[in-house]
PDB file of C-alpha atoms in Angstrom:
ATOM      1  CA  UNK A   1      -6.612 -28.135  -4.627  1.00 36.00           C
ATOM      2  CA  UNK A   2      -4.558 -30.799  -3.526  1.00 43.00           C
ATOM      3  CA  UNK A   3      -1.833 -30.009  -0.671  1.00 48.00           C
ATOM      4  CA  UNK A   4       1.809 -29.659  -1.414  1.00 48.00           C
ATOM      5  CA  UNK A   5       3.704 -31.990   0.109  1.00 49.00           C
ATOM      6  CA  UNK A   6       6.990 -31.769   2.995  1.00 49.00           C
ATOM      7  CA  UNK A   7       9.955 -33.201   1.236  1.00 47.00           C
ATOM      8  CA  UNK A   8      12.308 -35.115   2.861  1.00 45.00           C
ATOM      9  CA  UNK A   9      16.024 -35.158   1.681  1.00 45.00           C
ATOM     10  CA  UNK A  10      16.588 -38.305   3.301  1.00 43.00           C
ATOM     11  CA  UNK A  11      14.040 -39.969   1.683  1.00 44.00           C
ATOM     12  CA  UNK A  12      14.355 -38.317  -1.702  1.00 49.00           C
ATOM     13  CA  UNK A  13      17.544 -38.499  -3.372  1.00 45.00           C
ATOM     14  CA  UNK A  14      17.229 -35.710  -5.925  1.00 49.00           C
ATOM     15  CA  UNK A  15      16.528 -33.311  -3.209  1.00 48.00           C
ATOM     16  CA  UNK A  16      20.142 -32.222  -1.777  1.00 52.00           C
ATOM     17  CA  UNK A  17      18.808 -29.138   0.389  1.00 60.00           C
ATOM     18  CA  UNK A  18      16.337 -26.076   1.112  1.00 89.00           C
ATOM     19  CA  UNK A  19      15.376 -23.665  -0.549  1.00 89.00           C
ATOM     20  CA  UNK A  20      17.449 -20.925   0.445  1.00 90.00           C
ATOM     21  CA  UNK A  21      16.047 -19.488   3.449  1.00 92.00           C
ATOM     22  CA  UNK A  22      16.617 -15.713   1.741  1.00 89.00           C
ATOM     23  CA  UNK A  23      14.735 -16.587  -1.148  1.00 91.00           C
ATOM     24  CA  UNK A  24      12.038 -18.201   0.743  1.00 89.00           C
ATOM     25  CA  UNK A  25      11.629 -15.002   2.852  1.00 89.00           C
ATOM     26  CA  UNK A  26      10.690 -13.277  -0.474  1.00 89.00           C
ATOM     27  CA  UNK A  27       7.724 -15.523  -1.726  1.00 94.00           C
ATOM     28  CA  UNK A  28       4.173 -14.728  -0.875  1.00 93.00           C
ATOM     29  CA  UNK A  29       2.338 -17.870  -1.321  1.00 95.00           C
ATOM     30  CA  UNK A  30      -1.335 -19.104  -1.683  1.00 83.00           C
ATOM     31  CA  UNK A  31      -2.602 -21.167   0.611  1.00 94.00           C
ATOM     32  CA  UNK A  32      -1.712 -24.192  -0.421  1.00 92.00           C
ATOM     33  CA  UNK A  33       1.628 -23.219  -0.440  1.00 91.00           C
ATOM     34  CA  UNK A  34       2.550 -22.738  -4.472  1.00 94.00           C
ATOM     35  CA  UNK A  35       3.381 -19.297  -6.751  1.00 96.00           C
ATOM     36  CA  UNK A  36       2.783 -18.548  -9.691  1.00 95.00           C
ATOM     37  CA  UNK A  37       5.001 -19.433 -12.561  1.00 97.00           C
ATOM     38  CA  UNK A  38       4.999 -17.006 -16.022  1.00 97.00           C
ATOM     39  CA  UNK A  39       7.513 -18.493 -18.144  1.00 98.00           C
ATOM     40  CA  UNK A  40       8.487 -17.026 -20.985  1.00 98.00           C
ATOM     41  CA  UNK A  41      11.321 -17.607 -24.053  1.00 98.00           C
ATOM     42  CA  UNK A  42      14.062 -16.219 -23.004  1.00 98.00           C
ATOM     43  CA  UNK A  43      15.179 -14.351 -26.119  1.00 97.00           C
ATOM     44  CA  UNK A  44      11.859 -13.765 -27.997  1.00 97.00           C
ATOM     45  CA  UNK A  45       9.977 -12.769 -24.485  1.00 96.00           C
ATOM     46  CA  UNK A  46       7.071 -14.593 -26.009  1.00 96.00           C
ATOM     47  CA  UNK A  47       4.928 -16.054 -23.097  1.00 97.00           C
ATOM     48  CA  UNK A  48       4.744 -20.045 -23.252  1.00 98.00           C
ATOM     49  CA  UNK A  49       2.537 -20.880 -20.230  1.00 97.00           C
ATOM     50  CA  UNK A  50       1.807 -20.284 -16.453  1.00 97.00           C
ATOM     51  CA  UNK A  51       2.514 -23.240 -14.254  1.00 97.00           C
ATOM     52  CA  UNK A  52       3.057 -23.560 -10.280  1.00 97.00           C
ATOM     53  CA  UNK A  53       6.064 -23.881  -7.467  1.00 96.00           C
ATOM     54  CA  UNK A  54       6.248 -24.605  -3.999  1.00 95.00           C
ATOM     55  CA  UNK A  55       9.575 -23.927  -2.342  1.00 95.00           C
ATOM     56  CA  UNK A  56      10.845 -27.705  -3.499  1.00 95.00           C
ATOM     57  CA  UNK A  57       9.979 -27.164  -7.121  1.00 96.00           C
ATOM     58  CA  UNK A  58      11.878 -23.716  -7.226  1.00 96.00           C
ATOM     59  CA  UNK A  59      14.817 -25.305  -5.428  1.00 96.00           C
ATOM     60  CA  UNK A  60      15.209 -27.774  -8.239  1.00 96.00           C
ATOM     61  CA  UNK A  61      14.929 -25.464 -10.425  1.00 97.00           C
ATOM     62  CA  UNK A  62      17.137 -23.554  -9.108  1.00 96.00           C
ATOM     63  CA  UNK A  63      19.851 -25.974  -8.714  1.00 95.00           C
ATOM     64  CA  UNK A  64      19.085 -28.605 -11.723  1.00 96.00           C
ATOM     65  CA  UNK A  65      18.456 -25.635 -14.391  1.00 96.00           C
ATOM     66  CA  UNK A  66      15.461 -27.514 -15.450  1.00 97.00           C
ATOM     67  CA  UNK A  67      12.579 -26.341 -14.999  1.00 97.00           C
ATOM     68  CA  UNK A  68      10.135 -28.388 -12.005  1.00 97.00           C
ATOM     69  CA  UNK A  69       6.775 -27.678 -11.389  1.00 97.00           C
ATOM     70  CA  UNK A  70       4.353 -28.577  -8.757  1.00 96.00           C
ATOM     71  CA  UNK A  71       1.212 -30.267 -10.402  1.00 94.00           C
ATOM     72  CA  UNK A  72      -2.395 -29.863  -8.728  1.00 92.00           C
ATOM     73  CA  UNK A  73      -4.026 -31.944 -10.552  1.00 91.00           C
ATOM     74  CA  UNK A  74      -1.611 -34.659 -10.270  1.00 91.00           C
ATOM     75  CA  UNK A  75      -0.097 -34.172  -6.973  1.00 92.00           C
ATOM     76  CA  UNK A  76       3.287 -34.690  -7.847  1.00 93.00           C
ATOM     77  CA  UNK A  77       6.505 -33.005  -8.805  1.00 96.00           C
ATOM     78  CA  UNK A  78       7.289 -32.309 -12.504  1.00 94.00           C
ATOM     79  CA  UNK A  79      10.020 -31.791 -14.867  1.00 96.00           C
ATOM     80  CA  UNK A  80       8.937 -29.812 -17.844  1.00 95.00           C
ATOM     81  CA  UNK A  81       9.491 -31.498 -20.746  1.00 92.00           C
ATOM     82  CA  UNK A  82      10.787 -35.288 -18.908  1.00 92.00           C
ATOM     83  CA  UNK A  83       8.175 -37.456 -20.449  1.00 89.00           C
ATOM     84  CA  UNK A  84       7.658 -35.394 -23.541  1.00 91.00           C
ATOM     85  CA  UNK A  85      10.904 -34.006 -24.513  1.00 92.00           C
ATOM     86  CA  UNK A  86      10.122 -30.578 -24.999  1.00 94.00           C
ATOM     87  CA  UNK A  87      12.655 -29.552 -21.889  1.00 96.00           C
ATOM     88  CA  UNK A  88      12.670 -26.426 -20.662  1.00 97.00           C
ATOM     89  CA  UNK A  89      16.725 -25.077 -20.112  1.00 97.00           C
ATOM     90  CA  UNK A  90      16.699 -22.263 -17.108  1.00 98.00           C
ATOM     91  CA  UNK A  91      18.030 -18.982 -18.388  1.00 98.00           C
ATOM     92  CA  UNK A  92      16.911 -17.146 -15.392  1.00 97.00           C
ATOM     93  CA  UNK A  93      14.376 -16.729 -12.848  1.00 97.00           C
ATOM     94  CA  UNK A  94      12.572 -13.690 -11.552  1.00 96.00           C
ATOM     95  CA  UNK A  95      10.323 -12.460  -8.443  1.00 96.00           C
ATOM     96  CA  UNK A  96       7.429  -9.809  -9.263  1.00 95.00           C
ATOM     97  CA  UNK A  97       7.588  -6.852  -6.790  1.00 93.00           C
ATOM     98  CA  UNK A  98       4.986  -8.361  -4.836  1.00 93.00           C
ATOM     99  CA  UNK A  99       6.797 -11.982  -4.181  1.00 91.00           C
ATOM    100  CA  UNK A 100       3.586 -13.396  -5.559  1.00 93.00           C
ATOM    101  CA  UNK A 101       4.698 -14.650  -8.961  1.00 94.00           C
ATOM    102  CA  UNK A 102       7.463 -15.875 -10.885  1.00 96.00           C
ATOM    103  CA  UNK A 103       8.750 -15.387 -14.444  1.00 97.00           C
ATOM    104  CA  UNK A 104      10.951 -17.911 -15.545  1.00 98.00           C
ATOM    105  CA  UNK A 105      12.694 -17.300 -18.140  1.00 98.00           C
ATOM    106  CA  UNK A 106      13.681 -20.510 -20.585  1.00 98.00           C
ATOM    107  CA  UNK A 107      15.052 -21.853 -24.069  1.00 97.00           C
ATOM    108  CA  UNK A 108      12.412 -24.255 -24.757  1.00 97.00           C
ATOM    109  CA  UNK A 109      12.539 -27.354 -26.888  1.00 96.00           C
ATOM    110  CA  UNK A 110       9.644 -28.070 -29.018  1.00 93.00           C
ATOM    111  CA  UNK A 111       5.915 -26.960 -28.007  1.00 93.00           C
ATOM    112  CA  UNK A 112       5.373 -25.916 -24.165  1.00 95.00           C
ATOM    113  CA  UNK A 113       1.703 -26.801 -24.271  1.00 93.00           C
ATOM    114  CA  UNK A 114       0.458 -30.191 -23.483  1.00 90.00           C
ATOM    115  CA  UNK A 115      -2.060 -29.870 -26.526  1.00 90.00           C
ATOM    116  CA  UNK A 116       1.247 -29.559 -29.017  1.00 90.00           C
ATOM    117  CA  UNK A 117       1.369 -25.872 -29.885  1.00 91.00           C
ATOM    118  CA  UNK A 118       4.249 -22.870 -28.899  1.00 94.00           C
ATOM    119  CA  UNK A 119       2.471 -21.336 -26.454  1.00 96.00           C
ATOM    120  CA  UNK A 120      -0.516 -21.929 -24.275  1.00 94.00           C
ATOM    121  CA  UNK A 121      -1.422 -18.478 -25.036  1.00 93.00           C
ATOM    122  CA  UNK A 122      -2.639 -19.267 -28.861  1.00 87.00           C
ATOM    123  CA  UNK A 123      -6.575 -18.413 -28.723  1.00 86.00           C
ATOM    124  CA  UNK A 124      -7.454 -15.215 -29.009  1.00 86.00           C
ATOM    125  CA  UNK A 125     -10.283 -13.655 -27.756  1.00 86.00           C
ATOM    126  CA  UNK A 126     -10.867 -10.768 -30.124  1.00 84.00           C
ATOM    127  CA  UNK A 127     -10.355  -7.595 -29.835  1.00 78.00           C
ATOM    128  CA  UNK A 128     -11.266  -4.776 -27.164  1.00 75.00           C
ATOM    129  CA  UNK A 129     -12.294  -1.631 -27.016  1.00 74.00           C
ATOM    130  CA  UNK A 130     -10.688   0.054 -24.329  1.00 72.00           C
ATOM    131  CA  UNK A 131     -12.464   3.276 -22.588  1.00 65.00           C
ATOM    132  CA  UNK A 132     -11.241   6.569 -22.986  1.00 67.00           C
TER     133      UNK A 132
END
């Protein structure tokens, strides 16, 4: 897991401040620093996919309304939908009771998954049985 950089405003343009120390206070984060992030259509409540923010990604997110992630595989800083064009438009964001997750809630343009579909929550694994 890679580490999540310290931004610097002065050396970063697009970042104009902090996170909000109040909101920052809430988060419970792994150790590298990132939470989880459900997001989910904001009308339909259908779950699209499950990405990750550090305090910078959820700042810009917070202030841009689009939605930035934190990518571990990539190391870098990522606007849904920038490359693609299947943007993600912040309705509203959310913190679980625990401060360990986030639901953000979107109106998505075009497929949310990087393989092309809705969701990244299209295979299904059958059915189960649950005990009684």
């Amino acid at each position: 897991m890679s580490a999540v950089p310290a931004v610097d405003p002065a050396v970063d343009p697009a970042v104009d401040s902090a996170l909000d120390p109040a909101v920052a206070a809430l988060l419970r984060r792994d150790d590298a620093g990132l939470v989880a992030a459900v997001v989910q259509q904001h009308d339909t409540g259908e779950v699209l996919m499950v990405a990750w923010m550090d305090d910078e990604a959820l700042h810009r997110t917070l202030t841009t309304g689009r939605a930035t992630y934190w990518s571990r595989s990539r190391g870098e800083y990522w606007v849904k939908g920038e490359t693609s064009g299947h943007r993600q438009w912040v309705r509203d964001v959310r913190l679980d009771c625990d401060g360990d997750a986030l639901l953000v809630l979107v109106d998505q343009e075009g497929p949310a998954c990087h393989t092309g579909t809705r969701s990244c929550f299209s295979r299904e694994l059958g059915a189960t049985r649950a005990a009684r």
